[in-house]
Coordinates of C-alpha atoms in Angstrom, one line a residue:
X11 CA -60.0 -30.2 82.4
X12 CA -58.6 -32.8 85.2
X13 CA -55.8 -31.4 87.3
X14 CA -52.0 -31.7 85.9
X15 CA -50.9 -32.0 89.5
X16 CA -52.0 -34.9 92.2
X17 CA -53.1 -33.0 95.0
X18 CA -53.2 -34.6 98.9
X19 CA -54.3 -33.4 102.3
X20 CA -51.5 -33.8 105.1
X21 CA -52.8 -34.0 108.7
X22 CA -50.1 -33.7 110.7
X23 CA -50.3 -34.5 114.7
X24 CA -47.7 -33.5 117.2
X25 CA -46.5 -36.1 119.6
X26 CA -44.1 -34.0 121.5
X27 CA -43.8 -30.1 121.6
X28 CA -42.3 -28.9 118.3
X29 CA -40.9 -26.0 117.9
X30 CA -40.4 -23.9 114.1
X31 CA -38.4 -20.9 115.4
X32 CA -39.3 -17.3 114.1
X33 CA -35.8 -15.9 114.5
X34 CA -36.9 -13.5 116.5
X35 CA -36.3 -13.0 120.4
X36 CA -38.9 -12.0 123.2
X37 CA -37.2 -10.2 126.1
X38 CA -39.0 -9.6 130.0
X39 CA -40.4 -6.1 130.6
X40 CA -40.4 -5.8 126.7
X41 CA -41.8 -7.8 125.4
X42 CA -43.2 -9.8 128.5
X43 CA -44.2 -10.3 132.3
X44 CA -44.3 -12.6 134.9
X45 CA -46.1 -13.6 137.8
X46 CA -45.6 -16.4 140.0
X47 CA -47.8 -18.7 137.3
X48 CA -47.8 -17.2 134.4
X49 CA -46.2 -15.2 131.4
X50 CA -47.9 -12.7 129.6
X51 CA -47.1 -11.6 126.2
X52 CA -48.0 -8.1 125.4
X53 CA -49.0 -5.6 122.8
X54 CA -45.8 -2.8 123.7
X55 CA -47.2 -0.6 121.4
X56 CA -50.8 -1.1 122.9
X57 CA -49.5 -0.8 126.3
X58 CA -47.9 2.0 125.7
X59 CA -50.4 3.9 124.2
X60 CA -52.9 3.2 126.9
X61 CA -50.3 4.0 129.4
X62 CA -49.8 7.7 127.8
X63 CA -53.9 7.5 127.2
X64 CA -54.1 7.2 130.6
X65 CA -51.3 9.8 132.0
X66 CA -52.9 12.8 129.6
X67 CA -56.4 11.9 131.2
X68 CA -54.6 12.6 134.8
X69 CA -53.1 16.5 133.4
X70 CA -54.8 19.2 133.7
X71 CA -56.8 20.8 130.7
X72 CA -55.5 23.8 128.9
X73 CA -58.3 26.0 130.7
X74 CA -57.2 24.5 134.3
X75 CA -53.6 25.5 133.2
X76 CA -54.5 29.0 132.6
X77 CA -56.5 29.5 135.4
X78 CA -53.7 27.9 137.6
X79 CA -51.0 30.8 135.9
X80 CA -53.7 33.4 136.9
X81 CA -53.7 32.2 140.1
X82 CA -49.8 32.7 140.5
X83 CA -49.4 36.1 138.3
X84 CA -52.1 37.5 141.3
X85 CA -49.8 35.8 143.8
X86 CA -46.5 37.7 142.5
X87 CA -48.4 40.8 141.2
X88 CA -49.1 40.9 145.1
X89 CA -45.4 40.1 146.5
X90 CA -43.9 42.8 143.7
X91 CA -46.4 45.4 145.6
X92 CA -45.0 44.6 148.8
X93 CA -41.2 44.7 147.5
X94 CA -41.9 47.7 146.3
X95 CA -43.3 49.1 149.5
X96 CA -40.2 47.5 151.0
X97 CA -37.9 49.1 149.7
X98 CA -39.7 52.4 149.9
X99 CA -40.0 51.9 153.6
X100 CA -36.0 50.9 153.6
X101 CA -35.3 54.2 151.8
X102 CA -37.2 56.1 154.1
X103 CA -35.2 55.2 157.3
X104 CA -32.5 52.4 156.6
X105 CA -31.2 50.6 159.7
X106 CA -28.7 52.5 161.6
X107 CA -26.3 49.4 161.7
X108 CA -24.0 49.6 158.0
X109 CA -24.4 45.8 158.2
X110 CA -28.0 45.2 158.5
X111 CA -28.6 48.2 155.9
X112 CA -26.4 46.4 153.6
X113 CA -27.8 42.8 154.3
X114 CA -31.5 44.2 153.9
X115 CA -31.1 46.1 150.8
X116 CA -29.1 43.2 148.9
X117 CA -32.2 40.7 150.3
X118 CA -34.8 43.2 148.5
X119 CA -32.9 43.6 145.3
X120 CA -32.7 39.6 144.9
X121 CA -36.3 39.7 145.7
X122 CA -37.2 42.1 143.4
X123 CA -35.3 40.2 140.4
X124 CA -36.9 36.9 141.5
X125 CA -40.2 38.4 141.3
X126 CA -39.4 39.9 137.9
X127 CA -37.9 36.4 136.9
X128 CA -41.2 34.7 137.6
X129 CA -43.6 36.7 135.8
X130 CA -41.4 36.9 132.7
X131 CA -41.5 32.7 133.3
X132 CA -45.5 32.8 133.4
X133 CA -45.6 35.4 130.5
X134 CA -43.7 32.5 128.5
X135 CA -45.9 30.1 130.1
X136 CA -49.0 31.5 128.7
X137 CA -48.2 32.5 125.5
X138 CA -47.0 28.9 125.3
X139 CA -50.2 27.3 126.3
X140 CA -52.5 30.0 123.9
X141 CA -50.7 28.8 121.0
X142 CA -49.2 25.0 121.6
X143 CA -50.7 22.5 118.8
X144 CA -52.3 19.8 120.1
X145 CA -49.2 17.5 119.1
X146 CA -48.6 15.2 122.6
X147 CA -45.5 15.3 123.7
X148 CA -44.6 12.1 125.9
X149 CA -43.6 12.8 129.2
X150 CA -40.2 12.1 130.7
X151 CA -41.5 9.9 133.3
X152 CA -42.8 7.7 130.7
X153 CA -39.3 7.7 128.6
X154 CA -37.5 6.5 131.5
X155 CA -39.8 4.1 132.9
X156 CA -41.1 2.2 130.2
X157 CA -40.7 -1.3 131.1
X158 CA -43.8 -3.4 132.2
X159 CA -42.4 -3.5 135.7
X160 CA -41.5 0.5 135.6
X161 CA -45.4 0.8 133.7
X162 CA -46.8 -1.5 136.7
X163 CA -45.5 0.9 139.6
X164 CA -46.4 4.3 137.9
X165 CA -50.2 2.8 138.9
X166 CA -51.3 3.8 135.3
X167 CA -51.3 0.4 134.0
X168 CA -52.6 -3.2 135.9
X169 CA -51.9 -6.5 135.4
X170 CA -55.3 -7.2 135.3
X171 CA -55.2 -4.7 132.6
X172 CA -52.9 -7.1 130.7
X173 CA -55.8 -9.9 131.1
X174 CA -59.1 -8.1 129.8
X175 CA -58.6 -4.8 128.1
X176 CA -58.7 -6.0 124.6
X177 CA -55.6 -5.8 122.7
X178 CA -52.8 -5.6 125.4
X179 CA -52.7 -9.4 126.0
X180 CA -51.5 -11.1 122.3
X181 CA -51.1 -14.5 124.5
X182 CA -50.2 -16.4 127.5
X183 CA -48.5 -19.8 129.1
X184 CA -48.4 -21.2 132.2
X185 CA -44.8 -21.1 134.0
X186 CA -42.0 -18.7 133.4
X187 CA -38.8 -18.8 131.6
X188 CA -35.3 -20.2 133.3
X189 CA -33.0 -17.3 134.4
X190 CA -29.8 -17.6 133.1
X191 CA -28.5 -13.8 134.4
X192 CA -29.6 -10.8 134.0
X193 CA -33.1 -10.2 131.6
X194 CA -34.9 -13.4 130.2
X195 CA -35.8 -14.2 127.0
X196 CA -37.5 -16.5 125.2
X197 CA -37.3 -18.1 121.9
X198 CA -40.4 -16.9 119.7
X199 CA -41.6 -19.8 117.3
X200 CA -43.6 -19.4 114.1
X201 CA -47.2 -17.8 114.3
X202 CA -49.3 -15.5 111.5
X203 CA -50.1 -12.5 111.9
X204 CA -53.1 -13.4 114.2
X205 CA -50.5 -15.1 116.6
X206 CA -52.3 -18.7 116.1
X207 CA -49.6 -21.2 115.5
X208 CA -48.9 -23.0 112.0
X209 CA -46.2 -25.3 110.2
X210 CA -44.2 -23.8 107.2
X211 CA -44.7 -25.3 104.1
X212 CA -40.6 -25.0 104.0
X213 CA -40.5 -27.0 107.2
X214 CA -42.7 -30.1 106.2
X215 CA -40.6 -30.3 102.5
X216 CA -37.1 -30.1 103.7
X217 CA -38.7 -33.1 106.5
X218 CA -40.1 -35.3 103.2
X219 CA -36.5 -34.5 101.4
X220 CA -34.7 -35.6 104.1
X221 CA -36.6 -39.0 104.0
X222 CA -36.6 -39.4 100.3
X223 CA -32.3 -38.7 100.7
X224 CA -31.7 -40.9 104.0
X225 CA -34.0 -44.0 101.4
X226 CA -32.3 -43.6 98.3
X227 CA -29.1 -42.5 98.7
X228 CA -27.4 -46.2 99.2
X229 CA -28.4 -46.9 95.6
X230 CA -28.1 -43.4 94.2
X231 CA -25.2 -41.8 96.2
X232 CA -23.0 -44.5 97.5
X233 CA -20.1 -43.7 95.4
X234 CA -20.3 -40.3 96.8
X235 CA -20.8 -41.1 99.8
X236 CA -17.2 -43.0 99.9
X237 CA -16.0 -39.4 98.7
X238 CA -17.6 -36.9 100.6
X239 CA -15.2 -35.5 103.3
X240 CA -13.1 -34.6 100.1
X241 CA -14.9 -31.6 99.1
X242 CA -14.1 -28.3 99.8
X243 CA -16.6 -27.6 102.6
X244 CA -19.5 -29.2 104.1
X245 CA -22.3 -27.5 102.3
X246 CA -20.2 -28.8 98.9
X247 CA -20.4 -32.6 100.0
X248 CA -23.8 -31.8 100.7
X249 CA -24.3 -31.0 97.5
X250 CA -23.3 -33.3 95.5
X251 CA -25.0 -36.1 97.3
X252 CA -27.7 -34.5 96.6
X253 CA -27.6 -33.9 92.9
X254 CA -27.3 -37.4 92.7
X255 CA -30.1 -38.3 94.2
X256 CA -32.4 -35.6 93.3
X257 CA -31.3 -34.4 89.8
X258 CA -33.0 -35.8 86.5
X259 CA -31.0 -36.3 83.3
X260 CA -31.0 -33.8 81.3
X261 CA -31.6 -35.2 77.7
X262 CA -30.3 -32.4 75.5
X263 CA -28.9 -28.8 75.9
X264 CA -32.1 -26.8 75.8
X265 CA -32.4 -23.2 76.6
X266 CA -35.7 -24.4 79.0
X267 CA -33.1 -25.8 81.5
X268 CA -31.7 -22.5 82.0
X269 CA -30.5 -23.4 85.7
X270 CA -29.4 -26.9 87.6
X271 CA -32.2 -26.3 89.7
X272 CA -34.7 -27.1 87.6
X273 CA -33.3 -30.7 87.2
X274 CA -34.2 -31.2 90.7
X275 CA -37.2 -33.7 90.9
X276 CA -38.4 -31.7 94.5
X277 CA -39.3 -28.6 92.4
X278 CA -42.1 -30.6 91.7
X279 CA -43.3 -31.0 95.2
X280 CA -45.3 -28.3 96.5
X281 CA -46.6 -27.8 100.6
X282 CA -48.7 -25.2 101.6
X283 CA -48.4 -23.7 104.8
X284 CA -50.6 -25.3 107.3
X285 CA -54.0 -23.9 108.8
X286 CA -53.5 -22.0 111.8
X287 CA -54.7 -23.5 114.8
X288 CA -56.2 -20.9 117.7
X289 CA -53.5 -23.0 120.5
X290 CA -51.6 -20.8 122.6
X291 CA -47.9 -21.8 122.6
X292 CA -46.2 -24.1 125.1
X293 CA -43.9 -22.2 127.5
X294 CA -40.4 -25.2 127.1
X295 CA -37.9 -25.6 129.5
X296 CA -35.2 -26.6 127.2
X297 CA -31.9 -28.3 127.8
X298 CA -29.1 -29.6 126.4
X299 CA -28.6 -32.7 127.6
X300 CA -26.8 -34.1 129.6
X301 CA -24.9 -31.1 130.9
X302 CA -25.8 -28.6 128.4
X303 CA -27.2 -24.7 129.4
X304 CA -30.8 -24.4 129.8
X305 CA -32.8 -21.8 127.2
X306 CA -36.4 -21.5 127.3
X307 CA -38.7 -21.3 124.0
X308 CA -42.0 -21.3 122.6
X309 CA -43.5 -24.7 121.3
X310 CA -47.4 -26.4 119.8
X311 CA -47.8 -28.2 123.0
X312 CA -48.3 -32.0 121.8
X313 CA -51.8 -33.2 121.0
X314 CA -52.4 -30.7 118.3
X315 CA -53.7 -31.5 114.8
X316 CA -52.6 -29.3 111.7
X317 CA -53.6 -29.7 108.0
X318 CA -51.7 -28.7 105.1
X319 CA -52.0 -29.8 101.2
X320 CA -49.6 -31.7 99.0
X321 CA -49.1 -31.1 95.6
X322 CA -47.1 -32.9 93.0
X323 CA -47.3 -31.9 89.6
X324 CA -47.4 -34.8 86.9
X325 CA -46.7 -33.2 83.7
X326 CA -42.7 -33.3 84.3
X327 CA -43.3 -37.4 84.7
X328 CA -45.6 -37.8 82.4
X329 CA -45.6 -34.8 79.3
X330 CA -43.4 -36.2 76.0
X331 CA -41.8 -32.8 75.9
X332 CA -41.2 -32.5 79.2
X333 CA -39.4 -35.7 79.4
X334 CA -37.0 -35.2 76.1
X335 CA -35.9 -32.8 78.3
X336 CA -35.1 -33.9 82.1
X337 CA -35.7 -37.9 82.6
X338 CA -37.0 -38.4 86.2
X339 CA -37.1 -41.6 86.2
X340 CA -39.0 -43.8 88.6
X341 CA -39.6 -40.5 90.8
X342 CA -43.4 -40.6 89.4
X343 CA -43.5 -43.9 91.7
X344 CA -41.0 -42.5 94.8
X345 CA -43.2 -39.2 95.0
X346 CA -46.9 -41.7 95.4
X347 CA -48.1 -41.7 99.2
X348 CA -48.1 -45.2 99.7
X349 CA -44.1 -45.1 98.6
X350 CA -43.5 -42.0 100.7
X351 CA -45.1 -43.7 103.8
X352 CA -43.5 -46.7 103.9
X353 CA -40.0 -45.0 103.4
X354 CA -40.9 -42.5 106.0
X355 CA -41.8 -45.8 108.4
X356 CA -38.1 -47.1 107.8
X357 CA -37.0 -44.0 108.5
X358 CA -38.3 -43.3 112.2
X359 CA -37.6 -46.9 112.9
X360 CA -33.9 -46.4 112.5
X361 CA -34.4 -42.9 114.8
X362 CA -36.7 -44.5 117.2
X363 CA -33.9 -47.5 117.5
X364 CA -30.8 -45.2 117.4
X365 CA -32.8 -42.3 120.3
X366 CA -33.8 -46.0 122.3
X367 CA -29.7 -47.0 122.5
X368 CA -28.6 -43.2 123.6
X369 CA -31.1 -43.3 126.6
X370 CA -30.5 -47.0 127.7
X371 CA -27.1 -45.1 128.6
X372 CA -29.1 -42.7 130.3
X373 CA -31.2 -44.2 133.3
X374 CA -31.9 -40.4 134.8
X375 CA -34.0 -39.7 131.6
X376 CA -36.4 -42.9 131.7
X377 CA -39.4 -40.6 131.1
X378 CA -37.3 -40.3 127.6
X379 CA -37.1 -44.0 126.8
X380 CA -40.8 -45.0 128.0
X381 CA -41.5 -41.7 125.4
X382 CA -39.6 -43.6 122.8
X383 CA -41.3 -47.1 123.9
X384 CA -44.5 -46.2 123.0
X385 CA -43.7 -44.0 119.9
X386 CA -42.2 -47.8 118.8
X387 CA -45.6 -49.1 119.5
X388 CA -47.0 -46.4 117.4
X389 CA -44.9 -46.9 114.6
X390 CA -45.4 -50.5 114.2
X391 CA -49.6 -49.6 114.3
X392 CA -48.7 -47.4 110.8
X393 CA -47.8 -50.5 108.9
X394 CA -50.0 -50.8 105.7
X395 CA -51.1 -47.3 105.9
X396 CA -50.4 -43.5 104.3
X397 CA -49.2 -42.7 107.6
X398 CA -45.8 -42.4 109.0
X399 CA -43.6 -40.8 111.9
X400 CA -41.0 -38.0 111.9
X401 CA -39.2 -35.2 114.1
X402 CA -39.3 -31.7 112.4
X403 CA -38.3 -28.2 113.3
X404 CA -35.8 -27.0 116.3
X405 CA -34.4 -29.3 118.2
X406 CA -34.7 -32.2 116.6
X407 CA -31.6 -33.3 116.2
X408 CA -28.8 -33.7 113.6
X409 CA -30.3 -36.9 113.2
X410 CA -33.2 -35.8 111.6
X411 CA -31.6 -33.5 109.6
X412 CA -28.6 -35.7 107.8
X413 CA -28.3 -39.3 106.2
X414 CA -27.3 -40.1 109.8
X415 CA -26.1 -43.7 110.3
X416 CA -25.3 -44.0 106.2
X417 CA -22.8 -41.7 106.3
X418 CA -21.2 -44.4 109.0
X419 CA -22.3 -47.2 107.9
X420 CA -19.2 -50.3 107.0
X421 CA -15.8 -49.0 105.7
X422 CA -17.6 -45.3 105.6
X423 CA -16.3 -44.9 109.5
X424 CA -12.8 -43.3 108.5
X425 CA -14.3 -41.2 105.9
X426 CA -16.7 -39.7 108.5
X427 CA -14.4 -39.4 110.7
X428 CA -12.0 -37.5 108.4
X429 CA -15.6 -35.2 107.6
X430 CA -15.7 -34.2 111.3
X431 CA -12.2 -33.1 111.1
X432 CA -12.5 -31.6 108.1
X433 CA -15.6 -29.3 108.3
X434 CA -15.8 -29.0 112.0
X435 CA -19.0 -30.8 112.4
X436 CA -18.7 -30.8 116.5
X437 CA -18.4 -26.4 116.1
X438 CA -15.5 -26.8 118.0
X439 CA -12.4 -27.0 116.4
X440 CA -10.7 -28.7 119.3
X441 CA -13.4 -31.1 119.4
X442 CA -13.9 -31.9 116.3
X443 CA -9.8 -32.7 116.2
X444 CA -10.4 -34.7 118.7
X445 CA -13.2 -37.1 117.5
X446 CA -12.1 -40.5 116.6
X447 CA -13.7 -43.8 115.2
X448 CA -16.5 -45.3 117.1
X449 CA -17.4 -42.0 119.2
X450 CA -20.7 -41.1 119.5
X451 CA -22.5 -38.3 117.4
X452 CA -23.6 -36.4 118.2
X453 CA -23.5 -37.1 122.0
X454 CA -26.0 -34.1 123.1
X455 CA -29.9 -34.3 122.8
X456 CA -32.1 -31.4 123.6
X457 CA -35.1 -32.0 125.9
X458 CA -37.9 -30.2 127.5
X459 CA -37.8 -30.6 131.0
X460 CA -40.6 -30.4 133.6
X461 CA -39.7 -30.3 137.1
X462 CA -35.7 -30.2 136.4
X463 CA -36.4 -33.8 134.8
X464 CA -36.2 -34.9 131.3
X465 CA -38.8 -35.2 130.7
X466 CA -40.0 -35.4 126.3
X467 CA -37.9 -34.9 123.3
X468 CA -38.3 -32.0 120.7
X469 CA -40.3 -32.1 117.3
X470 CA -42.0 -35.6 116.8
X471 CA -45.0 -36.0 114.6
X472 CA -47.2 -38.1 113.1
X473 CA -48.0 -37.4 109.3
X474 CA -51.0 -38.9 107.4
X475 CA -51.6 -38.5 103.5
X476 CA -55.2 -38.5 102.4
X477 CA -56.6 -38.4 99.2
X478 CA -58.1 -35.1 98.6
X479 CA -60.9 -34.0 95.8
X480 CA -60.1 -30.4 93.6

């Protein structure tokens, strides 16, 4: 039985460090150390565990411990004998000076209780260590000291340790994060359980839906468009954009369309996560430029080759029942990888042309604009093929992420503008009031740097759909 669904191999190839993050945070001495070169990320729990390993192997055995209590019962046993010859002796002819008498006696009654004292302490002792489980019980030096620095100095852990004994090290870059005060941190990008890097399927489809919205939307949205800084909030102008350019008609009330959701055309598109590659992560020096505060983050280093696998199911386009139903429409032709290429091509030439004007502007980030230079040159080498470029993940840029220069496009200035006041698109309210016609926006990029310089921009790739056999 052939396939219901057309199914496609993506290869996608980073051109500049892209970065999908996690969520999560790593934190120095926690979660990783430095050296003058290089940051190590470790395996706390591993380290840890050697670290106590290692500490237990340094304590004295339960037999040494005994043996070490005789040794100090004999030593008492032998001071109580001579107390209590002491204070016979005292007894038997006291110093004739009231004073002294008084001073000696008190000094052999405190010596006698001490003595007492001490035994009943090794008595405890013992009966302690002849009937302790074998439950370890962490010691305090550890629990106060358990940062890598605090681990390093205790001489119970190395970093050469960190580079060969299997499972401490769970990667490593070259360089070290920025210090903004106190502890650093870094921003932790995706990776599997293995720690090898990979795409999210989620990543790659929002990237293809953002393409498909910034094409169609002058011929399926413009009347919204003209509207949308009327709606209550920003995620509801969103919205209805999208409905009309992603929603099929729905033919007839039928139970089967039980939520709006299902008229959307991109619940046919399906992306797979991609293959993990074995790539340790790029150490980025990120900041927001031009005056913006550095942060440092994990990135796949450009160069690097992911695949993933496409799949676009044909029965909503094609079955009779399924299309008395929800009408797609032409999306059949929209979703083919010829269509999707080409509009993915316009697409990064309006970016490539907008990111060139910004940086003209900007002659202290010319690394940037010979970066966007030769991803032109690039581009224009895609024509006539099932290849196109595009930013994804963190970093990117609101450009990639919006309809971009539509929503400004002709008399749609003073309803942008109006959208910026309205929803607070700058996150500062002040700022946002503030923004009038013909301003740029946004008017920050992020950038890795290298040597304090700007020196690439976040997230581009270059996607290629092949035809794959099932």
């Amino acid at each position: 039985m052939p396939s219901i669904n057309r199914v496609y191999q993506l290869r996608i190839e980073t051109l500049s460090p892209l970065c999908v993050l996690s969520g999560s945070r790593l934190y120095e001495q926690v979660d990783f150390y430095t050296d003058r070169e290089t940051t190590y990320v470790f395996n706390s729990d591993a380290v840890l565990d050697l670290v106590l390993q290692r500490w237990l192997e340094r304590q004295p055995s339960r037999e040494q411990q005994l043996a070490r209590l005789a040794e100090r019962e004999e030593r008492l046993q032998r001071r109580k004998q001579k107390n209590i010859e002491d204070i016979k002796r005292f007894e038997a002819s006291p110093p004739k000076d009231p004073r002294k008498a008084q001073e000696m006696e008190q000094r052999l009654i405190a010596e006698a209780k001490e003595i007492k004292e001490g035994l009943a302490r090794l008595k405890a002792e013992r009966s302690s260590l002849e009937t302790e489980s074998t439950t370890v019980v962490v010691p305090p030096e550890l629990l106060q000291n358990s940062g890598i620095g605090d681990l390093l100095k205790t001489r119970l852990l190395t970093v050469d340790d960190l580079r060969t004994v299997p499972g401490l090290l769970r990667y490593s870059y070259a360089g070290r994060p920025e210090v903004k005060s106190g502890q650093s941190e870094i921003l932790a990008c995706v990776k599997d359980p293995a720690d090898r890097l990979y795409l999210p399927g989620s990543t790659l489809k929002g990237a293809l839906r953002t393409v498909l919205a910034w094409a169609l939307a002058p011929e399926r949205a413009a009347q919204v468009l003209a509207q949308f800084a009327d709606a209550e909030d920003k995620r509801n102008a969103a919205a209805a954009i999208e409905r009309n350019i992603f929603y099929g008609r729905k033919q007839r009330h039928d139970k089967r369309v039980s939520h709006n959701l299902l008229l959307d055309v991109m619940r046919t598109v399906h992306l797979s996560d991609s293959q993990p590659v074995s790539q340790n992560p790029l150490l980025a020096q990120v900041r927001v430029f031009p005056r913006g505060s550095p942060m440092t983050v994990e990135a796949v280093p450009d160069g690097v080759t992911f695949t993933a696998v496409l799949q676009i199911e044909q029965y909503p386009f094609t079955g009779q029942i399924a299309r008395s139903v929800i009408d797609f429409g032409d999306w059949a032709q929209q979703l083919q990888p010829a269509r999707l290429a080409e509009l993915g091509r316009q697409r990064a030439r309006v970016l490539i042309e907008g990111e060139q004007t910004y940086f003209r502007q900007h002659p202290e980030a010319a690394a940037i604009t010979r970066f966007y230079a030769g991803l032109a040159e690039r581009l224009a080498g895609l024509e006539g093929t099932n290849a196109f470029l595009l930013p994804i993940g963190w970093g990117a840029g609101w450009r990639s992420k919006t309809l971009d220069n539509l929503l400004r496009e002709g008399n749609r200035e003073t309803i942008f503008v109006q959208a910026v006041h309205r929803y607070n698109l700058k996150l500062h309210r002040q700022r946002s009031q503030r923004f009038q016609a013909g301003d740029r926006f946004p008017d920050t990029r992020k950038l890795v740097m290298q040597n304090g310089q700007p020196w690439l921009p976040l997230g581009w790739v270059c996607l290629t759909i092949e035809e794959r056999r099932v």
